[in-house]
Coordinates of C-alpha atoms in Angstrom, one line a residue:
Chain I
N1 CA 89.9 79.0 112.6
A2 CA 88.0 82.4 113.4
G3 CA 89.2 84.3 110.3
V4 CA 87.6 87.8 110.2
T5 CA 85.1 88.6 113.0
Q6 CA 82.7 91.4 112.9
T7 CA 80.6 92.7 115.8
P8 CA 77.9 93.7 116.1
K9 CA 75.8 91.6 113.4
F10 CA 72.8 94.0 113.6
Q11 CA 72.5 97.5 114.8
V12 CA 69.8 100.3 114.9
L13 CA 70.7 103.8 115.5
K14 CA 69.0 107.1 115.5
T15 CA 70.2 109.9 113.4
G16 CA 73.2 111.6 115.0
Q17 CA 74.3 108.8 117.3
S18 CA 77.7 107.5 117.0
M19 CA 79.0 104.0 117.1
T20 CA 81.8 101.6 116.2
L21 CA 81.8 98.5 114.2
Q22 CA 84.5 96.2 115.4
C23 CA 86.6 94.0 113.1
A24 CA 89.3 91.4 114.1
Q25 CA 91.3 89.0 112.3
D26 CA 93.6 86.2 113.6
M27 CA 95.5 85.4 110.1
N28 CA 98.3 88.0 110.9
H29 CA 97.2 89.9 107.6
E30 CA 98.8 93.1 107.0
Y31 CA 95.8 94.5 104.9
M32 CA 92.5 95.3 106.2
S33 CA 89.6 97.1 104.6
W34 CA 86.0 98.1 105.2
Y35 CA 83.2 98.0 102.4
R36 CA 79.6 98.9 102.4
Q37 CA 77.2 97.0 100.4
D38 CA 74.0 98.6 99.0
P39 CA 71.5 97.2 96.5
G40 CA 72.5 97.7 92.8
M41 CA 75.7 99.4 94.0
G42 CA 78.0 96.5 94.8
L43 CA 80.7 96.8 97.3
R44 CA 82.3 100.3 97.7
L45 CA 85.4 100.8 99.7
I46 CA 85.3 103.0 102.5
H47 CA 88.7 103.0 104.3
Y48 CA 91.6 100.6 104.2
S49 CA 95.0 99.8 105.9
V50 CA 98.1 98.2 104.7
G51 CA 99.5 97.9 108.1
A52 CA 99.5 99.0 111.7
G53 CA 99.5 102.6 112.0
I54 CA 98.5 103.3 108.4
T55 CA 95.2 104.0 106.9
D56 CA 93.9 105.5 103.8
Q57 CA 90.6 106.5 102.3
G58 CA 88.7 104.5 99.6
E59 CA 85.8 105.6 97.3
V60 CA 83.2 106.7 99.9
P61 CA 85.1 107.8 103.2
N62 CA 82.8 110.7 104.3
G63 CA 81.2 110.2 107.7
Y64 CA 83.4 107.4 108.7
N65 CA 86.8 107.2 110.6
V66 CA 89.5 104.3 111.2
S67 CA 92.4 103.6 113.1
R68 CA 94.8 100.7 113.1
S69 CA 96.8 100.5 116.3
T70 CA 97.3 96.7 116.1
T71 CA 97.7 94.2 113.1
E72 CA 94.5 92.3 114.5
D73 CA 91.9 95.0 114.8
F74 CA 90.4 97.7 112.5
P75 CA 87.4 99.5 113.8
L76 CA 85.1 101.6 111.8
R77 CA 83.6 104.6 113.6
L78 CA 80.5 106.4 112.5
L79 CA 80.8 109.9 114.0
S80 CA 77.1 111.0 113.5
A81 CA 74.8 108.6 111.9
A82 CA 72.8 109.5 109.0
P83 CA 70.0 107.5 107.3
S84 CA 72.4 107.2 104.0
Q85 CA 74.6 105.2 106.1
T86 CA 72.0 102.5 106.3
S87 CA 73.9 99.6 104.8
V88 CA 75.5 96.2 105.2
Y89 CA 79.1 96.7 106.2
F90 CA 81.9 94.2 105.6
C91 CA 85.4 94.0 107.0
A92 CA 88.0 92.1 104.8
S93 CA 91.7 91.3 105.2
S94 CA 94.4 89.9 103.1
Y95 CA 98.1 88.7 103.1
R96 CA 100.4 91.3 101.4
G97 CA 103.7 89.6 102.1
R98 CA 106.1 88.0 99.6
G99 CA 105.7 84.7 97.9
L100 CA 103.1 82.7 96.3
K101 CA 100.6 83.3 99.2
N102 CA 100.3 86.9 98.0
T103 CA 97.3 86.6 95.5
G104 CA 95.5 89.5 96.9
E105 CA 92.6 87.4 98.1
L106 CA 90.3 89.1 100.5
F107 CA 88.8 87.3 103.4
F108 CA 85.5 88.6 104.5
G109 CA 83.6 88.8 107.7
E110 CA 79.9 87.8 107.8
G111 CA 78.9 91.5 107.8
S112 CA 77.2 94.1 110.1
R113 CA 73.7 95.3 109.0
L114 CA 73.2 98.8 110.2
T115 CA 69.8 100.7 110.0
V116 CA 69.8 104.3 110.7
L117 CA 66.3 105.8 111.6
Chain T
G1 CA 90.6 104.8 89.1
E2 CA 89.3 101.3 88.3
D3 CA 85.9 100.9 87.2
V4 CA 84.3 97.5 87.1
E5 CA 80.9 96.9 85.5
Q6 CA 78.5 93.8 85.5
S7 CA 74.8 93.0 84.5
L8 CA 72.6 92.7 87.5
F9 CA 70.6 89.5 86.8
L10 CA 70.9 86.2 85.1
S11 CA 68.5 83.5 85.1
V12 CA 69.3 79.8 84.0
R13 CA 67.9 76.5 83.9
E14 CA 69.3 73.7 86.2
G15 CA 71.8 71.9 84.2
D16 CA 72.6 74.6 81.7
S17 CA 75.8 76.7 81.5
S18 CA 75.7 80.1 83.0
V19 CA 78.0 82.9 81.6
I20 CA 78.5 86.0 83.8
N21 CA 80.3 89.0 82.2
C22 CA 82.4 91.8 83.6
T23 CA 84.2 94.7 82.1
Y24 CA 86.9 96.6 83.7
T25 CA 88.9 99.9 83.0
D26 CA 92.2 99.5 84.7
S27 CA 94.5 97.2 82.7
S28 CA 97.2 97.2 85.3
S29 CA 95.5 94.6 87.5
T30 CA 97.9 91.9 88.4
Y31 CA 95.0 89.4 89.2
L32 CA 91.2 89.7 88.4
Y33 CA 88.9 87.8 90.7
W34 CA 85.5 86.2 91.0
Y35 CA 83.8 86.1 94.4
K36 CA 80.6 84.6 95.4
Q37 CA 78.1 85.8 98.0
E38 CA 75.5 83.4 99.4
P39 CA 72.3 85.0 101.2
G40 CA 73.3 86.5 104.5
A41 CA 76.9 85.9 104.2
G42 CA 80.1 87.5 103.2
L43 CA 82.0 87.2 100.0
Q44 CA 84.1 84.2 99.3
L45 CA 86.8 83.8 96.6
L46 CA 85.4 81.6 93.9
T47 CA 88.6 81.8 91.5
Y48 CA 91.1 84.2 90.2
I49 CA 93.2 84.7 87.0
F50 CA 96.7 86.1 86.6
S51 CA 96.5 89.0 84.4
N52 CA 99.0 87.3 81.8
M53 CA 96.7 84.3 81.3
D54 CA 93.8 84.0 78.9
M55 CA 91.9 81.1 80.6
K56 CA 91.7 79.3 83.8
Q57 CA 89.6 76.2 84.4
D58 CA 88.8 74.9 87.7
Q59 CA 86.3 72.0 87.8
R60 CA 83.0 73.5 86.6
L61 CA 84.4 76.8 86.4
T62 CA 85.9 78.4 83.4
V63 CA 87.3 82.1 83.5
L64 CA 88.2 83.7 80.2
L65 CA 90.2 86.9 80.1
N66 CA 90.2 89.4 77.0
K67 CA 92.8 91.8 77.9
K68 CA 92.4 93.9 74.6
D69 CA 88.7 94.4 75.3
K70 CA 89.2 94.5 79.2
H71 CA 86.5 91.7 79.4
L72 CA 86.3 89.0 82.1
S73 CA 83.8 86.2 82.1
L74 CA 82.9 83.3 84.5
R75 CA 81.3 80.2 83.0
I76 CA 79.6 77.7 85.2
A77 CA 79.0 74.3 83.6
D78 CA 76.1 72.1 84.6
T79 CA 74.6 75.0 86.9
Q80 CA 72.9 73.7 90.2
T81 CA 70.4 75.3 92.3
G82 CA 73.3 75.6 95.0
D83 CA 75.0 78.0 92.5
S84 CA 72.3 80.5 93.1
A85 CA 74.2 83.6 94.6
I86 CA 75.5 86.9 93.8
Y87 CA 78.8 86.9 91.9
F88 CA 81.1 89.8 92.0
C89 CA 84.1 90.4 89.8
A90 CA 86.9 92.5 91.0
G91 CA 90.2 94.2 89.9
T92 CA 93.1 95.6 91.8
A93 CA 93.9 99.3 91.7
T94 CA 97.1 99.9 93.6
D95 CA 96.2 99.0 97.3
K96 CA 92.6 98.4 96.6
L97 CA 90.3 95.9 95.4
I98 CA 87.5 97.4 93.5
F99 CA 84.4 95.3 93.0
G100 CA 81.6 95.3 90.3
T101 CA 78.0 95.6 91.1
G102 CA 77.3 92.0 91.4
T103 CA 75.3 89.7 89.1
R104 CA 72.4 87.8 90.8
L105 CA 72.3 84.3 89.5
Q106 CA 69.0 82.5 89.8
V107 CA 68.9 78.8 89.0
F108 CA 65.4 77.4 88.3
P109 CA 64.5 73.7 87.9

């Protein structure tokens, strides 16, 4: 099972460049989210989506855009990269339907390490 | 909104018990979680506790929940070198899962 797949795993950008981090899941999960992980800061929520066509902001949304045109995909766009966006980015998904399977458990991708020079 | 706090580091000797603590602010979380992150990897769910429980035991893991003090702890019995990792507690806030800063557990022989 693929689970949550993130690409690329590593990326170096120059200040001002734009790029898209890709995230795909094959578990038919309604909920998807993006976090960034920085030393001493834990994981901070950037954006999330509770279903196709629906997105919302998390704790640190500035400088990032998302869209959710399909259940499977949830790309994260950096519009004009800044050194402060150097981080490790994680995509995560979970099941939000009815029943005992809905424990809110998040399934994480392996992360995308981004460096902005 | 939800705020979750943890100490940053814990160092224990192999074979001893480890206790990782967490405090949270939002008492409406239905579930509270412990995730484990090994080097270079994403997070994986270790265990969770339903908010109406006080304790949950799962093999070497014991989760204690004190709702009055909004305190969650994870005890790992007979800690092994393979338990060295970062441990995150997390609570729910409406549609969001909010994580603590993570506790880096180092196990030495």
